[in-house]
Amino acid sequence: MLELINVDVSLNGDHGKIDILKNINLKLDNKKIYVMTGPNGGGKSSIAKVIMGIFTPTNGKILLDGVDIAQKSITERAQMGVGYAFQQPPRFKGLKVHELLELSAGKTHTCNTCNLLYDVGLCAQDYMDREIDTTFSGGELKRVEIASILARDLKVALFDEPEAGIDLWSFQRLTETFENMNRNTDTTIVIISHQERILRLADEVIMIADGTVSEITSQEKVLSAIEQFDKNCRCSADCEREGYRNVNFG
Ligand SMILES: Nc1ncnc2c1ncn2[C@@H]1O[C@H](COP(=O)(O)OP(=O)(O)OP(=O)(O)O)[C@@H](O)[C@H]1O
Ligand SMILES: [Mg+2]
């Protein structure tokens, strides 16, 4: 189980101290899928980064199976079973795809590179021996990084907007992959997403806004709120008055 207790994160910006996360309290169980959602700039990636150790909390505790990891390094947390697939993944220069996946899986794990690539919608024959360099598109890079997280035996797996830049066919495979991971492992899965299809995987939905947890709710409530919004939302712009109507752009 992963617990965040009264976690604050402040960073030094150009204009002084910025409070990025304020009093985050979360209890995340094993073998559950949590979907974190909410407005842009709300603090979702920052929560993933404070769990991974990229940000160090200014206050509070982060307990992984009862052990406070708040002051531990990224490497220590990785060794303890925390993994994070970035919103914008870095490029591992000089590594081939199969090397990255084998490194991720570790020596004790039998890495089935071919299946891992299939799970993220990439053909192993085409990608296995490719070097991860600037020729990779954003979507390809993202999928290889997700595969490198799937390769590991994790206690906590964090996926930051896995759908970004991924085509529909691969997205379908990816949602199935999350379901399989949930079925076959005890991993706590946290997916940051704005996608309805991902929301439907959630045991609980965590809403993040203004650097804090605004609500912990069910997927049913979020989905019905979205449906209601679609029904009630009518265009109220007065195009005629604004002079946008019947404008001849020719
Ligand atoms: N390294 C940093 N230095 C300064 N401010 C930062 C830094 N990282 C994040 N922030 C700020 O913290 C706030 C939360 O950012 P964060 O990336 O966590 O949001 P998010 O919910 O993931 O947004 P999005 O949906 O756009 O990905 C934003 O206002 C952002 O500008
Ligand atoms: Mg983000």
Tab-separated table of C-alpha atoms and ligand atoms in Angstrom:
chain	number	residue	atom	x	y	z
A	1	MET	CA	0.000	0.000	0.000
A	2	LEU	CA	1.117	3.517	-0.798
A	3	GLU	CA	0.105	6.364	1.489
A	4	LEU	CA	0.685	10.079	1.095
A	5	ILE	CA	0.155	11.960	4.357
A	6	ASN	CA	-0.049	15.771	4.405
A	7	VAL	CA	2.370	16.060	1.480
A	8	ASP	CA	3.383	19.576	0.400
A	9	VAL	CA	5.763	20.458	-2.434
A	10	SER	CA	7.187	23.956	-2.916
A	11	LEU	CA	9.674	24.885	-5.624
A	12	ASN	CA	11.771	27.976	-6.144
A	13	GLY	CA	10.618	29.750	-9.295
A	14	ASP	CA	11.879	32.950	-10.947
A	15	HIS	CA	9.540	35.022	-8.770
A	16	GLY	CA	10.131	33.228	-5.458
A	17	LYS	CA	8.610	30.165	-3.843
A	18	ILE	CA	5.718	28.371	-5.611
A	19	ASP	CA	3.466	25.967	-3.723
A	20	ILE	CA	2.869	23.209	-6.251
A	21	LEU	CA	1.221	20.608	-4.013
A	22	LYS	CA	-0.740	21.385	-0.871
A	23	ASN	CA	-1.688	18.894	1.811
A	24	ILE	CA	-2.043	15.787	-0.383
A	25	ASN	CA	-3.588	12.840	1.447
A	26	LEU	CA	-4.042	9.588	-0.474
A	27	LYS	CA	-4.313	5.903	0.406
A	28	LEU	CA	-3.656	3.640	-2.569
A	29	ASP	CA	-4.245	-0.104	-2.213
A	30	ASN	CA	-2.521	-2.959	-3.965
A	31	LYS	CA	-4.265	-4.482	-6.998
A	32	LYS	CA	-6.376	-1.432	-7.713
A	33	ILE	CA	-6.485	1.001	-10.611
A	34	TYR	CA	-6.630	4.688	-9.706
A	35	VAL	CA	-7.238	7.246	-12.420
A	36	MET	CA	-6.052	10.747	-11.601
A	37	THR	CA	-7.723	13.485	-13.584
A	38	GLY	CA	-8.505	17.197	-13.414
A	39	PRO	CA	-7.647	20.485	-15.119
A	40	ASN	CA	-4.339	21.260	-16.824
A	41	GLY	CA	-1.796	22.597	-14.370
A	42	GLY	CA	-3.732	21.116	-11.415
A	43	GLY	CA	-0.768	19.112	-10.098
A	44	LYS	CA	-1.283	15.543	-11.428
A	45	SER	CA	2.230	15.082	-12.855
A	46	SER	CA	3.661	16.713	-9.731
A	47	ILE	CA	1.982	14.047	-7.578
A	48	ALA	CA	3.531	11.330	-9.757
A	49	LYS	CA	6.911	13.081	-9.488
A	50	VAL	CA	6.765	13.358	-5.697
A	51	ILE	CA	5.906	9.632	-5.474
A	52	MET	CA	8.818	8.781	-7.825
A	53	GLY	CA	11.280	11.067	-5.992
A	54	ILE	CA	11.768	13.592	-8.794
A	55	PHE	CA	10.313	16.186	-6.390
A	56	THR	CA	11.091	15.990	-2.680
A	57	PRO	CA	8.241	16.888	-0.346
A	58	THR	CA	8.655	20.044	1.742
A	59	ASN	CA	6.407	18.437	4.376
A	60	GLY	CA	4.669	15.130	4.897
A	61	LYS	CA	5.245	11.412	4.597
A	62	ILE	CA	5.103	8.935	1.733
A	63	LEU	CA	4.713	5.419	3.081
A	64	LEU	CA	5.342	2.400	0.865
A	65	ASP	CA	4.194	-0.682	2.790
A	66	GLY	CA	4.718	1.334	5.988
A	67	VAL	CA	8.246	2.576	5.139
A	68	ASP	CA	8.681	6.345	4.731
A	69	ILE	CA	10.302	6.897	1.321
A	70	ALA	CA	9.809	10.701	1.280
A	71	GLN	CA	13.537	11.441	1.510
A	72	LYS	CA	14.760	8.502	-0.586
A	73	SER	CA	16.348	9.025	-4.016
A	74	ILE	CA	14.759	8.119	-7.357
A	75	THR	CA	17.082	5.098	-7.646
A	76	GLU	CA	16.194	3.844	-4.166
A	77	ARG	CA	12.494	4.179	-4.904
A	78	ALA	CA	12.934	2.405	-8.247
A	79	GLN	CA	14.683	-0.455	-6.436
A	80	MET	CA	11.797	-0.578	-3.949
A	81	GLY	CA	9.336	-1.060	-6.822
A	82	VAL	CA	8.121	2.376	-7.889
A	83	GLY	CA	8.002	3.119	-11.629
A	84	TYR	CA	6.919	6.194	-13.570
A	85	ALA	CA	6.178	6.515	-17.294
A	86	PHE	CA	6.656	10.230	-17.974
A	87	GLN	CA	4.138	12.518	-19.677
A	88	GLN	CA	7.022	13.513	-21.968
A	89	PRO	CA	9.538	10.674	-21.882
A	90	PRO	CA	13.258	11.346	-22.102
A	91	ARG	CA	15.222	9.672	-24.915
A	92	PHE	CA	17.681	7.036	-23.732
A	93	LYS	CA	20.459	7.857	-26.169
A	94	GLY	CA	22.652	5.003	-27.289
A	95	LEU	CA	20.256	2.276	-26.127
A	96	LYS	CA	18.428	-0.092	-28.416
A	97	VAL	CA	14.782	-0.881	-27.680
A	98	HIS	CA	15.490	-4.480	-26.605
A	99	GLU	CA	18.366	-3.296	-24.378
A	100	LEU	CA	16.131	-0.810	-22.575
A	101	LEU	CA	13.451	-3.452	-22.015
A	102	GLU	CA	15.978	-6.033	-20.786
A	103	LEU	CA	17.552	-3.454	-18.446
A	104	SER	CA	14.118	-2.515	-17.124
A	105	ALA	CA	13.150	-6.114	-16.494
A	106	GLY	CA	16.352	-6.764	-14.519
A	107	LYS	CA	18.426	-9.908	-14.428
A	108	THR	CA	16.040	-11.889	-12.236
A	109	HIS	CA	13.127	-11.419	-14.585
A	110	THR	CA	12.634	-13.291	-17.836
A	111	CYS	CA	11.858	-10.512	-20.222
A	112	ASN	CA	9.563	-11.311	-23.063
A	113	THR	CA	10.471	-8.315	-25.187
A	114	CYS	CA	8.325	-9.368	-28.111
A	115	ASN	CA	5.113	-9.555	-26.045
A	116	LEU	CA	5.888	-6.293	-24.269
A	117	LEU	CA	6.135	-4.482	-27.578
A	118	TYR	CA	2.949	-6.158	-28.811
A	119	ASP	CA	1.172	-4.931	-25.635
A	120	VAL	CA	1.912	-1.340	-26.587
A	121	GLY	CA	1.039	-1.874	-30.252
A	122	LEU	CA	4.562	-2.042	-31.708
A	123	CYS	CA	5.859	-4.778	-33.991
A	124	ALA	CA	8.883	-6.362	-32.310
A	125	GLN	CA	10.565	-7.172	-35.638
A	126	ASP	CA	10.529	-3.495	-36.594
A	127	TYR	CA	11.531	-2.030	-33.253
A	128	MET	CA	13.650	-4.492	-31.261
A	129	ASP	CA	16.995	-3.428	-32.754
A	130	ARG	CA	16.217	0.245	-33.300
A	131	GLU	CA	18.227	2.768	-31.351
A	132	ILE	CA	16.089	5.130	-29.252
A	133	ASP	CA	17.210	8.373	-30.841
A	134	THR	CA	15.719	11.494	-32.387
A	135	THR	CA	14.206	9.473	-35.241
A	136	PHE	CA	11.577	8.159	-32.803
A	137	SER	CA	8.240	9.966	-32.963
A	138	GLY	CA	6.612	11.163	-29.723
A	139	GLY	CA	4.044	8.323	-29.871
A	140	GLU	CA	6.688	5.629	-30.542
A	141	LEU	CA	8.828	6.901	-27.690
A	142	LYS	CA	5.886	6.978	-25.337
A	143	ARG	CA	4.977	3.374	-26.175
A	144	VAL	CA	8.538	2.106	-25.678
A	145	GLU	CA	8.630	3.839	-22.310
A	146	ILE	CA	5.312	2.314	-21.261
A	147	ALA	CA	6.674	-1.110	-22.308
A	148	SER	CA	9.735	-0.500	-20.098
A	149	ILE	CA	7.422	0.035	-17.112
A	150	LEU	CA	5.368	-3.051	-18.006
A	151	ALA	CA	8.621	-5.056	-18.074
A	152	ARG	CA	9.182	-4.427	-14.377
A	153	ASP	CA	7.754	-6.172	-11.378
A	154	LEU	CA	6.400	-3.093	-9.615
A	155	LYS	CA	4.600	-2.291	-6.396
A	156	VAL	CA	3.437	1.047	-7.786
A	157	ALA	CA	3.211	1.840	-11.521
A	158	LEU	CA	2.488	5.434	-12.520
A	159	PHE	CA	1.460	6.184	-16.122
A	160	ASP	CA	1.254	9.868	-17.019
A	161	GLU	CA	-1.234	10.442	-19.868
A	162	PRO	CA	-0.349	7.160	-21.633
A	163	GLU	CA	-2.864	7.943	-24.383
A	164	ALA	CA	-1.051	11.079	-25.570
A	165	GLY	CA	0.056	10.711	-29.172
A	166	ILE	CA	-1.093	7.104	-29.401
A	167	ASP	CA	-3.295	5.963	-32.275
A	168	LEU	CA	-6.682	4.338	-31.648
A	169	TRP	CA	-5.646	0.748	-32.405
A	170	SER	CA	-2.695	0.880	-30.024
A	171	PHE	CA	-4.827	2.658	-27.437
A	172	GLN	CA	-7.263	-0.274	-27.440
A	173	ARG	CA	-4.342	-2.682	-26.845
A	174	LEU	CA	-3.028	-0.439	-24.113
A	175	THR	CA	-6.307	-0.410	-22.168
A	176	GLU	CA	-6.376	-4.230	-22.398
A	177	THR	CA	-2.780	-4.272	-21.171
A	178	PHE	CA	-3.700	-2.236	-18.080
A	179	GLU	CA	-6.586	-4.642	-17.416
A	180	ASN	CA	-4.251	-7.652	-17.743
A	181	MET	CA	-1.678	-6.057	-15.449
A	182	ASN	CA	-4.427	-5.470	-12.901
A	183	ARG	CA	-5.668	-9.068	-13.237
A	184	ASN	CA	-2.252	-10.742	-13.102
A	185	THR	CA	-0.301	-8.668	-10.558
A	186	ASP	CA	-0.782	-6.964	-7.177
A	187	THR	CA	0.612	-3.684	-8.525
A	188	THR	CA	-1.037	-0.429	-7.508
A	189	ILE	CA	-1.730	1.178	-10.901
A	190	VAL	CA	-2.076	4.954	-11.108
A	191	ILE	CA	-3.023	6.338	-14.525
A	192	ILE	CA	-3.131	10.070	-15.108
A	193	SER	CA	-5.615	10.620	-17.902
A	194	HIS	CA	-8.366	12.730	-19.405
A	195	GLN	CA	-9.746	9.825	-21.485
A	196	GLU	CA	-13.174	8.323	-20.907
A	197	ARG	CA	-11.924	4.828	-21.887
A	198	ILE	CA	-9.248	5.035	-19.192
A	199	LEU	CA	-11.727	6.410	-16.625
A	200	ARG	CA	-13.759	3.248	-17.214
A	201	LEU	CA	-10.845	1.166	-15.853
A	202	ALA	CA	-10.829	2.995	-12.527
A	203	ASP	CA	-11.634	1.462	-9.152
A	204	GLU	CA	-11.466	5.046	-7.883
A	205	VAL	CA	-11.106	8.407	-9.598
A	206	ILE	CA	-8.926	11.030	-7.919
A	207	MET	CA	-9.708	14.582	-8.963
A	208	ILE	CA	-6.772	16.998	-8.702
A	209	ALA	CA	-7.149	20.773	-8.944
A	210	ASP	CA	-5.179	23.771	-7.660
A	211	GLY	CA	-2.402	21.574	-6.289
A	212	THR	CA	-4.620	19.474	-4.086
A	213	VAL	CA	-7.030	16.506	-4.057
A	214	SER	CA	-10.415	18.053	-4.727
A	215	GLU	CA	-12.396	14.790	-4.684
A	216	ILE	CA	-12.049	11.021	-4.582
A	217	THR	CA	-14.991	9.501	-6.379
A	218	SER	CA	-16.275	6.650	-8.557
A	219	GLN	CA	-16.017	6.374	-12.336
A	220	GLU	CA	-19.840	6.268	-12.503
A	221	LYS	CA	-20.126	9.702	-10.893
A	222	VAL	CA	-17.500	11.251	-13.152
A	223	LEU	CA	-18.977	9.696	-16.297
A	224	SER	CA	-22.509	10.827	-15.431
A	225	ALA	CA	-21.204	14.356	-14.703
A	226	ILE	CA	-19.576	14.385	-18.157
A	227	GLU	CA	-22.840	13.171	-19.751
A	228	GLN	CA	-24.822	15.861	-17.910
A	229	PHE	CA	-22.344	18.524	-18.996
A	230	ASP	CA	-22.737	17.418	-22.639
A	231	LYS	CA	-26.543	17.634	-22.346
A	232	ASN	CA	-26.624	21.013	-20.624
A	233	CYS	CA	-23.882	22.685	-22.528
A	234	ARG	CA	-25.308	24.921	-25.229
A	235	CYS	CA	-23.355	27.351	-27.284
A	236	SER	CA	-24.128	30.802	-25.891
A	237	ALA	CA	-21.900	32.849	-28.130
A	238	ASP	CA	-23.819	35.527	-30.001
A	239	CYS	CA	-22.045	35.131	-33.331
A	240	GLU	CA	-24.411	37.534	-35.111
A	241	ARG	CA	-23.751	40.388	-32.701
A	242	GLU	CA	-20.030	39.658	-32.710
A	243	GLY	CA	-20.131	39.906	-36.509
A	244	TYR	CA	-18.875	36.346	-37.054
A	245	ARG	CA	-21.950	35.196	-39.002
A	246	ASN	CA	-22.139	35.085	-42.752
A	247	VAL	CA	-18.677	36.534	-43.020
A	248	ASN	CA	-17.295	36.000	-46.478
A	249	PHE	CA	-13.733	34.796	-46.001
A	250	GLY	CA	-13.229	34.387	-49.736
B	1	LIG	N1	9.645	22.376	-12.229
B	1	LIG	C1	8.667	23.285	-12.049
B	1	LIG	N2	8.970	24.574	-11.742
B	1	LIG	C2	7.988	25.487	-11.555
B	1	LIG	N3	6.673	25.207	-11.636
B	1	LIG	C3	6.315	23.952	-11.932
B	1	LIG	C4	7.290	22.923	-12.159
B	1	LIG	N4	6.633	21.775	-12.433
B	1	LIG	C5	5.319	22.080	-12.390
B	1	LIG	N5	5.138	23.381	-12.092
B	1	LIG	C6	3.833	24.056	-11.948
B	1	LIG	O1	3.041	23.297	-11.065
B	1	LIG	C7	1.689	23.287	-11.499
B	1	LIG	C8	1.217	21.853	-11.664
B	1	LIG	O2	1.891	21.280	-12.776
B	1	LIG	P1	1.671	19.777	-13.222
B	1	LIG	O3	2.589	19.513	-14.354
B	1	LIG	O4	1.766	18.892	-12.042
B	1	LIG	O5	0.139	19.832	-13.716
B	1	LIG	P2	-0.731	18.712	-14.435
B	1	LIG	O6	-1.985	18.550	-13.629
B	1	LIG	O7	0.088	17.503	-14.683
B	1	LIG	O8	-1.120	19.422	-15.820
B	1	LIG	P3	-1.375	18.796	-17.309
B	1	LIG	O9	-2.769	18.224	-17.303
B	1	LIG	O10	-1.262	19.967	-18.207
B	1	LIG	O11	-0.310	17.785	-17.570
B	1	LIG	C9	1.634	24.100	-12.782
B	1	LIG	O12	1.205	25.397	-12.464
B	1	LIG	C10	3.068	24.098	-13.253
B	1	LIG	O13	3.374	25.278	-13.974
B	2	MG	MG	0.772	16.524	-16.370
